[in-house]
Amino acid sequence: MQLTILGCYAATPRTFTNPTSQVLEINNRLFLIDCGEGTQVQLRKNKVKFSAINHIFISHLHGDHFYGLIGLISTFNLLSRNNPLTVYGPVGIKEIIKLQLKLSNSWPQYDLQFVELSSNQSEVIFEDDKVLVKTIPLKHRVYTNGFLFQEKTKERKLNIDKVQEYEVEKCYYQNIKNGKDITLEDGRIIANAELTFDPPSPKSYAFCSDTMYNESIIPIINEVDVLYHETTFLDSEEHLAEKTMHSTAKEAARIAKQANVKQLVLGHYSTRYDSIELFKQEAQTVFENVLLADDGAEFQF
Amino acid sequence: MQLTILGCYAATPRTFTNPTSQVLEINNRLFLIDCGEGTQVQLRKNKVKFSAINHIFISHLHGDHFYGLIGLISTFNLLSRNNPLTVYGPVGIKEIIKLQLKLSNSWPQYDLQFVELSSNQSEVIFEDDKVLVKTIPLKHRVYTNGFLFQEKTKERKLNIDKVQEYEVEKCYYQNIKNGKDITLEDGRIIANAELTFDPPSPKSYAFCSDTMYNESIIPIINEVDVLYHETTFLDSEEHLAEKTMHSTAKEAARIAKQANVKQLVLGHYSTRYDSIELFKQEAQTVFENVLLADDGAEFQF
């Protein structure tokens, strides 16, 4: 699982900081999450193949999370994209994009689909044989979702020595990987456990930006491998966090601790602070495993 | 008159090139012309004061000329702007911006006005005591205007030696600058020409991007000091210029020559060429005074 941070600063794009966008590669699937202004340039800088992006998830309709979307959709068209593209986001996103494409007389030649979200309950919005994506309803000034990405249980790993010992034919290998027992020609039944090793445990990633401190997400993100949680402010500006419905570093860490996640990644920093290290220091007073997102950073999990 | 190029490349923002946007300072007025994605970052890099921007002119609704507008309008709001802002652009621009502000629940606290354009005739769209702005109807794939910025005739310059010689009181100076003659206490009339020097001749700037070769603009831009004209392609790609309704360097130069402008500035380059010097070389086979726009360049005229 690899997470590439394209931008992780709050509010406005600046000379050296970018608004929210990130790329998650999980179980051989690639997802773009949020798309602030400048995302297409950040994709180029980080050498992400445009053609690999087939699903874009937009958390909410504040500009620092989606103003780069129309440009990316248009650029895909200029690059003669053929793959279908699906955009998942709050109700209204389809109207915004369609209006601009209509007025610029440049409807894409590729298949552009929208999945508009309005539920306040967690729901599955994407599923294939490798990955499942659920919403994480958040509390912010406008309708907002985080997203939980879960690898599906992987197939079991063949114990090659054992299957060769029992002279199992290759055409049965897939069944064995799927967990089936095997009946040999002499009638003996060999339990799957003897022929396979456990698969690597499926990984999970939860993206939560933007939100105020909200314990109701804990059951949804319980025990995820990696939680990205916003922390716009430090505890010293808790009053601003409350007013703007954002979180402090300490609050993000409290969510991580209660949800028993393995790793917390912080981001969505206000640019008012001298160093983002301050966020890490504050969070670690509550929860130990803290990483700091920064524009261009790549994390392997 | 100062022209700052924020971006001058065609189609999409890239790692080292920006879509169209420029700042014109003329007769102590400042205007932002077009606003591709990334313009607010380019404004910061070029140290243009956000608060000095009160009028934004959008030529047409292709993304590389206006996708940065919504972000800039939002950022103005986050920066607690108070000044009114007026946006001039094709019909539809108001709907695009209003829809996004509505859905993000962030209507600006400052006064945001739109002047929507739909005429195919040149018309005055801005006028104060210093500057007049007219549209230049262009021919492109969607409704497009260039903009002509004209200084108004400046006041005459006092000949201080002469006014002191005639002991003219200071309260009459403004009348003299405005071209009035003076009657002295002894009844003598002193002609204004004796008391003043000619003012510097008023400057003019014409912005023409995007457009196919279009001789009908020549009467409008006749004898301007500076003509910015797009040149997306070289003559070798004339077929693409024709197909996409853009201009070649040679065509831009032919317009400059026929309109008898003093200075041609080229921009809106396709990124397919190895060097933008090629555009200058080609244009100079037709018209001598050619400058190349480039992102971050500042020109004094």
XYZ file of C-alpha atoms in Angstrom:
602
model
C 0.000 0.000 0.000
C 1.495 3.339 -1.038
C 0.247 6.822 -0.197
C 1.503 9.824 -2.186
C 0.689 13.234 -0.757
C 0.148 15.769 -3.570
C -1.014 18.492 -1.210
C -1.907 18.636 2.476
C -2.249 22.268 3.511
C -5.481 24.042 4.427
C -7.337 26.864 2.712
C -5.453 28.294 -0.292
C -2.690 27.191 -2.646
C 0.551 29.076 -1.914
C 3.975 29.305 -3.469
C 5.309 26.252 -1.647
C 2.180 24.530 -0.333
C -0.707 22.817 -2.072
C -4.311 22.158 -1.056
C -5.542 18.635 -0.376
C -4.994 15.831 -2.838
C -3.447 12.392 -2.511
C -2.978 9.180 -4.444
C -3.556 5.810 -2.787
C -2.273 2.612 -4.361
C -3.808 -0.380 -2.639
C -3.894 -3.999 -3.819
C -2.939 -2.924 -7.368
C -5.675 -0.317 -7.533
C -5.028 3.426 -7.694
C -7.363 6.095 -6.315
C -7.158 9.885 -6.359
C -8.569 11.425 -3.183
C -9.592 15.098 -3.286
C -8.344 17.422 -5.982
C -7.456 20.967 -4.900
C -6.262 23.582 -7.392
C -2.898 22.594 -8.844
C -3.428 18.838 -8.459
C -2.636 18.112 -12.115
C 0.740 19.827 -11.784
C 1.426 17.921 -8.551
C 0.560 14.671 -10.350
C 3.166 15.532 -12.986
C 5.787 16.458 -10.385
C 5.205 13.171 -8.597
C 5.226 11.239 -11.877
C 1.776 9.697 -11.401
C 0.480 8.382 -14.708
C -2.688 10.273 -15.636
C -4.029 7.182 -17.391
C -3.867 5.191 -14.136
C -6.498 7.413 -12.519
C -9.954 5.947 -13.066
C -11.659 6.821 -9.777
C -11.625 10.186 -8.005
C -13.110 10.639 -4.542
C -14.081 14.146 -3.430
C -14.725 14.603 0.289
C -16.622 17.909 0.131
C -17.232 21.003 -1.937
C -14.864 23.443 -0.286
C -12.499 24.834 -2.892
C -9.280 23.517 -1.383
C -10.599 19.990 -1.970
C -12.015 20.143 -5.499
C -11.116 23.294 -7.512
C -8.514 21.284 -9.440
C -11.058 18.694 -10.602
C -12.467 20.528 -13.625
C -8.936 21.181 -14.906
C -7.917 17.549 -14.499
C -11.069 16.325 -16.271
C -10.347 18.753 -19.139
C -6.690 17.766 -19.339
C -7.635 14.078 -19.528
C -9.654 15.035 -22.591
C -6.815 16.996 -24.192
C -4.598 13.943 -23.623
C -7.111 11.845 -25.639
C -8.026 9.662 -22.694
C -10.161 6.605 -23.495
C -10.686 4.957 -20.092
C -13.930 5.708 -18.270
C -13.590 8.013 -15.249
C -15.843 7.934 -12.203
C -16.069 10.830 -9.771
C -17.526 10.198 -6.292
C -18.580 13.276 -4.356
C -21.379 15.270 -2.739
C -24.574 16.059 -4.621
C -23.882 19.131 -6.757
C -20.512 18.082 -8.077
C -22.025 16.779 -11.302
C -23.808 20.066 -11.950
C -20.621 22.084 -11.347
C -18.547 20.017 -13.752
C -21.231 19.659 -16.422
C -21.960 23.391 -16.488
C -18.311 24.229 -17.109
C -17.879 21.555 -19.770
C -21.036 22.778 -21.499
C -20.014 26.434 -21.504
C -16.511 25.624 -22.759
C -18.076 23.409 -25.417
C -15.700 20.606 -24.519
C -17.593 17.580 -23.278
C -15.012 14.767 -22.912
C -14.854 12.040 -25.494
C -14.258 9.498 -22.707
C -17.010 8.134 -20.471
C -17.368 10.467 -17.462
C -19.597 9.188 -14.662
C -20.611 10.682 -11.342
C -21.653 8.911 -8.148
C -23.280 11.609 -6.040
C -23.359 11.123 -2.291
C -25.923 12.406 0.187
C -26.231 9.764 2.903
C -25.251 10.455 6.487
C -24.634 6.739 7.039
C -21.488 4.899 5.990
C -22.114 3.155 2.672
C -20.147 1.077 0.171
C -19.545 3.239 -2.908
C -16.971 1.152 -4.782
C -16.248 -2.539 -4.876
C -14.338 -4.836 -7.155
C -12.466 -8.111 -6.605
C -9.536 -6.341 -4.937
C -10.797 -3.373 -2.946
C -13.854 -2.050 -1.181
C -14.457 1.659 -0.497
C -16.885 2.970 2.115
C -17.792 6.498 3.104
C -16.960 7.836 6.560
C -19.559 10.522 7.367
C -17.719 13.501 8.873
C -18.843 16.679 10.636
C -17.821 19.872 8.875
C -19.396 23.144 7.726
C -20.749 21.483 4.571
C -21.717 17.884 3.785
C -18.460 15.911 4.004
C -17.315 12.318 3.751
C -14.061 10.618 4.535
C -13.295 7.381 2.705
C -12.268 3.958 3.986
C -10.292 1.817 1.534
C -10.106 -1.877 2.421
C -8.212 -4.602 0.644
C -10.333 -7.674 0.206
C -9.041 -10.853 1.841
C -6.261 -12.043 -0.377
C -6.020 -15.603 -1.664
C -4.019 -18.107 0.399
C -0.414 -18.758 -0.588
C 0.434 -22.162 -2.057
C 2.866 -24.321 -0.121
C 4.688 -25.461 -3.249
C 6.623 -28.238 -1.501
C 3.401 -29.782 -0.235
C 1.396 -29.601 -3.462
C 4.337 -31.156 -5.315
C 4.682 -33.833 -2.658
C 1.033 -34.814 -3.207
C 1.476 -34.422 -6.997
C -1.511 -32.069 -7.253
C -2.125 -30.980 -10.839
C -1.747 -27.272 -11.629
C -5.377 -26.896 -12.679
C -6.357 -27.264 -8.997
C -4.005 -24.563 -7.732
C -6.581 -21.764 -7.955
C -9.116 -23.795 -5.954
C -6.472 -24.416 -3.295
C -5.574 -20.717 -3.156
C -9.305 -20.047 -2.704
C -9.258 -22.256 0.434
C -10.615 -25.556 -0.917
C -9.462 -28.952 0.342
C -8.224 -31.491 -2.222
C -9.281 -35.087 -2.843
C -6.394 -37.149 -4.221
C -6.863 -39.943 -6.798
C -6.560 -42.529 -4.038
C -9.444 -40.897 -2.199
C -7.467 -39.223 0.551
C -8.688 -35.727 1.438
C -5.930 -33.193 2.121
C -6.976 -30.248 4.252
C -6.323 -26.838 2.731
C -4.362 -25.793 5.830
C -1.718 -28.373 4.924
C -1.354 -27.097 1.350
C -1.278 -23.333 1.946
C 0.070 -20.571 4.112
C -2.065 -17.734 5.470
C -2.285 -14.784 3.080
C -0.898 -11.402 4.144
C -3.568 -9.670 6.183
C -5.636 -7.230 4.136
C -4.631 -3.608 4.578
C -6.925 -0.664 5.162
C -6.628 3.118 4.856
C -8.982 5.742 6.236
C -8.957 9.310 4.897
C -10.609 11.858 7.198
C -10.383 15.456 6.081
C -12.036 17.874 6.941
C -13.830 17.230 10.216
C -14.315 18.409 13.749
C -13.558 15.938 16.535
C -16.129 13.235 15.946
C -16.177 9.989 17.942
C -18.947 8.519 15.819
C -16.380 7.583 13.150
C -14.496 5.305 15.546
C -16.503 2.117 14.825
C -16.009 2.653 11.072
C -12.243 3.156 11.203
C -11.606 0.716 14.045
C -8.168 -0.941 13.767
C -7.326 0.399 10.322
C -3.669 0.146 9.356
C -3.392 3.812 8.484
C -5.580 6.745 9.459
C -5.037 10.092 7.719
C -6.747 12.620 9.953
C -6.849 16.356 9.498
C -5.286 18.634 12.047
C -5.761 22.200 10.956
C -4.844 23.685 14.319
C -2.868 23.099 17.490
C -4.522 22.889 20.877
C -3.675 26.566 21.472
C -6.139 27.440 18.695
C -8.838 25.022 19.839
C -11.369 27.866 19.721
C -10.671 28.271 15.986
C -10.954 24.523 15.428
C -14.339 24.593 17.105
C -15.520 27.656 15.189
C -14.446 26.355 11.773
C -15.309 22.681 12.508
C -11.761 21.427 12.191
C -9.578 19.321 14.507
C -6.523 19.946 16.626
C -3.526 17.586 16.598
C -4.507 16.331 20.031
C -8.056 15.574 18.883
C -6.798 13.670 15.826
C -4.564 11.621 18.121
C -7.464 10.893 20.478
C -9.470 9.494 17.559
C -6.473 7.375 16.475
C -6.025 6.027 19.987
C -9.689 5.179 20.568
C -9.953 3.527 17.146
C -6.790 1.540 17.929
C -5.286 2.290 14.506
C -1.753 1.151 13.732
C -0.508 4.411 12.204
C -1.740 8.016 12.242
C -0.800 10.379 9.404
C -1.482 14.059 10.042
C -2.243 16.703 7.399
C -4.392 19.724 6.404
C -2.216 22.108 8.375
C -3.028 25.768 8.733
C -0.091 27.761 7.352
C -0.027 29.978 10.449
C 2.518 27.800 12.248
C 6.295 27.991 11.901
C 6.797 24.231 11.683
C 4.558 21.252 11.084
C 6.705 19.346 13.629
C 4.582 21.080 16.263
C 1.583 18.991 15.142
C 3.550 15.765 15.595
C 4.809 16.761 19.019
C 1.309 17.602 20.202
C -0.248 14.423 18.778
C 2.428 12.219 20.317
C 1.419 13.324 23.788
C -1.670 11.144 23.151
C -0.706 8.559 20.489
C 2.793 7.359 19.606
C 2.741 6.290 15.918
C 2.451 9.614 14.136
C 3.710 10.532 10.678
C 3.504 13.981 9.118
C 2.136 14.286 5.603
C 3.915 16.832 3.428
C 3.522 17.773 -0.231
C 5.364 15.245 -2.385
C 5.870 12.736 0.451
C 5.473 9.013 -0.333
C 4.658 6.482 2.358
C 4.832 2.711 2.011
C 2.715 0.673 4.409
C 2.770 50.909 -18.478
C 3.899 47.559 -17.088
C 2.878 44.095 -18.238
C 3.534 41.086 -15.990
C 3.093 37.672 -17.582
C 1.797 35.161 -15.031
C 1.267 32.444 -17.607
C 1.386 32.299 -21.399
C 1.290 28.675 -22.502
C -1.591 26.935 -24.252
C -3.872 24.142 -23.080
C -2.867 22.690 -19.679
C -0.803 23.758 -16.684
C 2.484 21.839 -16.543
C 5.380 21.567 -14.133
C 7.162 24.606 -15.532
C 4.508 26.374 -17.622
C 1.290 28.114 -16.716
C -1.916 28.811 -18.640
C -2.871 32.342 -19.617
C -2.966 35.148 -17.101
C -1.361 38.570 -16.991
C -1.380 41.779 -14.997
C -1.466 45.138 -16.741
C -0.598 48.331 -14.876
C -1.607 51.335 -16.937
C -1.968 54.953 -15.800
C -1.985 53.871 -12.139
C -4.698 51.301 -12.712
C -4.155 47.555 -12.392
C -6.073 44.911 -14.345
C -5.925 41.122 -14.260
C -6.466 39.590 -17.695
C -7.511 35.941 -17.882
C -7.044 33.601 -14.956
C -5.955 30.042 -15.771
C -5.483 27.415 -13.062
C -2.613 28.365 -10.758
C -2.973 32.126 -11.268
C -3.170 32.848 -7.534
C 0.150 31.098 -6.960
C 1.683 32.985 -9.894
C 0.408 36.246 -8.376
C 2.215 35.355 -5.144
C 5.415 34.389 -6.961
C 5.363 37.698 -8.838
C 4.540 39.648 -5.666
C 1.362 41.214 -7.034
C -0.755 42.549 -4.174
C -4.066 40.683 -4.129
C -5.799 43.796 -2.787
C -4.756 45.792 -5.884
C -6.903 43.598 -8.143
C -10.358 45.095 -8.532
C -11.138 44.232 -12.155
C -10.672 40.868 -13.849
C -11.195 40.431 -17.593
C -11.870 36.921 -18.921
C -11.511 36.469 -22.676
C -13.415 33.187 -23.058
C -14.590 30.107 -21.216
C -11.890 27.635 -22.187
C -10.322 26.221 -19.055
C -6.792 27.500 -19.648
C -8.181 31.048 -19.423
C -10.489 30.905 -16.402
C -10.190 27.751 -14.225
C -8.178 29.743 -11.681
C -10.905 32.360 -11.222
C -13.079 30.551 -8.678
C -10.020 29.854 -6.518
C -8.899 33.467 -6.635
C -12.403 34.730 -5.756
C -12.487 32.305 -2.803
C -9.006 33.248 -1.646
C -9.932 36.944 -1.710
C -12.693 36.022 0.713
C -10.400 34.026 3.000
C -8.080 37.047 3.045
C -11.014 39.178 4.321
C -11.094 41.386 1.256
C -13.327 44.460 1.476
C -12.914 46.104 -1.942
C -15.571 45.373 -4.555
C -14.462 43.064 -7.381
C -15.835 43.175 -10.923
C -15.431 40.272 -13.334
C -15.916 40.924 -17.068
C -16.449 37.848 -19.219
C -18.747 35.883 -21.521
C -22.323 35.135 -20.559
C -22.274 32.057 -18.315
C -19.345 33.073 -16.141
C -21.642 34.386 -13.444
C -23.578 31.120 -13.296
C -20.359 29.069 -13.038
C -18.969 31.116 -10.168
C -22.272 31.519 -8.314
C -23.022 27.786 -8.439
C -19.672 26.913 -6.883
C -19.938 29.580 -4.187
C -23.458 28.402 -3.368
C -22.499 24.727 -3.089
C -19.463 25.506 -0.954
C -21.646 27.728 1.199
C -19.083 30.515 0.952
C -20.550 33.558 -0.749
C -17.947 36.343 -0.405
C -18.449 39.067 2.138
C -17.094 41.597 -0.371
C -19.142 42.996 -3.254
C -18.715 40.653 -6.257
C -20.116 41.959 -9.536
C -20.224 40.471 -13.019
C -20.364 42.255 -16.367
C -21.408 39.572 -18.835
C -20.477 40.045 -22.470
C -22.315 38.791 -25.535
C -21.866 41.439 -28.234
C -19.990 40.742 -31.441
C -19.201 44.447 -31.780
C -16.425 46.261 -29.950
C -17.890 48.012 -26.911
C -16.636 50.055 -23.971
C -16.888 47.890 -20.839
C -14.874 49.951 -18.354
C -14.158 53.642 -18.071
C -12.897 55.934 -15.361
C -10.907 59.177 -15.378
C -7.664 57.358 -16.213
C -8.382 54.410 -18.480
C -10.884 53.124 -20.991
C -11.323 49.419 -21.817
C -12.990 48.133 -24.995
C -13.650 44.615 -26.181
C -11.946 43.264 -29.303
C -14.259 40.599 -30.769
C -12.121 37.598 -31.755
C -12.789 34.433 -33.740
C -12.284 31.229 -31.785
C -14.143 27.972 -31.100
C -16.270 29.654 -28.418
C -17.361 33.267 -27.904
C -14.139 35.199 -27.254
C -13.060 38.791 -26.703
C -9.701 40.447 -26.596
C -9.421 43.683 -24.614
C -8.063 47.098 -25.565
C -6.773 49.214 -22.674
C -6.322 52.913 -23.469
C -4.928 55.611 -21.243
C -7.041 58.727 -21.348
C -5.287 61.892 -22.511
C -3.142 62.986 -19.626
C -3.131 66.510 -18.226
C -0.574 68.986 -19.615
C 2.693 69.502 -17.738
C 3.242 72.852 -15.986
C 6.159 74.964 -17.178
C 7.146 75.997 -13.657
C 9.550 78.709 -14.801
C 6.806 80.407 -16.803
C 4.045 80.254 -14.176
C 6.465 81.659 -11.606
C 7.581 84.391 -14.028
C 3.929 85.474 -14.408
C 3.384 85.008 -10.633
C 0.353 82.777 -11.201
C -1.177 81.643 -7.916
C -1.152 77.908 -7.155
C -4.937 77.677 -7.068
C -4.931 78.148 -10.875
C -2.408 75.365 -11.581
C -5.055 72.650 -12.104
C -6.922 74.804 -14.630
C -3.679 75.356 -16.505
C -2.898 71.617 -16.508
C -6.390 71.096 -17.927
C -5.484 73.351 -20.882
C -7.018 76.688 -19.822
C -5.480 80.093 -20.677
C -4.860 82.531 -17.801
C -5.925 86.182 -17.358
C -3.431 88.097 -15.248
C -4.441 90.863 -12.812
C -3.336 93.517 -15.333
C -5.730 92.028 -17.896
C -3.158 90.304 -20.092
C -4.220 86.864 -21.356
C -1.460 84.242 -21.387
C -2.042 81.361 -23.782
C -1.909 77.888 -22.226
C 0.745 76.811 -24.751
C 3.163 79.283 -23.152
C 2.544 77.900 -19.620
C 2.650 74.171 -20.292
C 4.402 71.364 -22.100
C 2.619 68.640 -24.054
C 1.684 65.658 -21.875
C 3.211 62.259 -22.617
C 1.130 60.633 -25.312
C -1.460 58.195 -23.907
C -0.447 54.555 -24.093
C -2.528 51.649 -25.266
C -2.365 47.870 -24.915
C -4.307 45.266 -26.869
C -4.669 41.701 -25.583
C -5.689 39.175 -28.242
C -5.806 35.571 -27.108
C -7.189 33.164 -28.392
C -8.058 33.829 -32.028
C -7.613 32.648 -35.557
C -6.110 35.126 -38.040
C -8.730 37.855 -38.143
C -8.208 41.091 -40.070
C -11.431 42.603 -38.755
C -9.646 43.496 -35.491
C -7.172 45.775 -37.306
C -9.269 48.976 -37.129
C -9.781 48.428 -33.379
C -6.121 47.891 -32.514
C -4.729 50.336 -35.079
C -1.467 51.961 -33.904
C -1.579 50.594 -30.355
C 1.693 50.796 -28.461
C 1.700 47.128 -27.551
C -0.189 44.227 -29.082
C -0.158 40.884 -27.270
C -1.243 38.369 -29.875
C -1.496 34.645 -29.486
C 0.656 32.335 -31.546
C -0.124 28.780 -30.613
C 1.629 27.282 -33.612
C 4.384 27.843 -36.154
C 3.687 28.072 -39.851
C 4.635 24.381 -40.212
C 1.511 23.537 -38.178
C -0.770 25.982 -39.985
C -3.263 23.158 -40.555
C -3.592 22.753 -36.762
C -3.968 26.500 -36.302
C -6.793 26.468 -38.807
C -8.467 23.419 -37.291
C -8.325 24.704 -33.709
C -8.928 28.378 -34.635
C -5.567 29.608 -33.372
C -2.837 31.695 -35.038
C 0.663 31.038 -36.281
C 3.566 33.362 -35.455
C 3.540 34.629 -39.028
C -0.178 35.419 -38.842
C 0.251 37.311 -35.558
C 3.024 39.340 -37.178
C 0.865 40.102 -40.223
C -1.827 41.516 -37.921
C 0.802 43.604 -36.084
C 2.176 44.956 -39.365
C -1.195 45.839 -40.874
C -2.338 47.505 -37.642
C 0.935 49.455 -37.546
C 1.477 48.677 -33.858
C 4.689 49.762 -32.173
C 5.451 46.500 -30.384
C 4.233 42.924 -30.755
C 4.375 40.542 -27.775
C 3.849 36.869 -28.579
C 2.389 34.233 -26.237
C 0.018 31.246 -25.852
C 2.615 28.832 -27.178
C 1.890 25.179 -27.752
C 4.325 23.151 -25.648
C 5.197 20.934 -28.617
C 8.146 23.087 -29.682
C 11.699 22.859 -28.335
C 12.164 26.611 -27.986
C 9.870 29.627 -28.009
C 12.650 31.494 -29.882
C 11.261 29.787 -32.993
C 8.099 31.904 -32.694
C 10.139 35.111 -32.609
C 12.263 34.094 -35.588
C 9.193 33.300 -37.648
C 7.334 36.482 -36.681
C 10.351 38.669 -37.474
C 10.280 37.568 -41.093
C 7.155 39.784 -41.263
C 7.416 42.360 -38.432
C 10.568 43.524 -36.646
C 9.557 44.595 -33.107
C 8.765 41.276 -31.485
C 9.059 40.345 -27.810
C 8.417 36.907 -26.367
C 6.165 36.605 -23.342
C 7.269 34.037 -20.785
C 5.921 33.111 -17.359
C 7.145 35.621 -14.788
C 8.420 38.130 -17.381
C 7.861 41.842 -16.727
C 7.815 44.387 -19.527
C 7.928 48.168 -19.139
C 6.548 50.207 -22.024
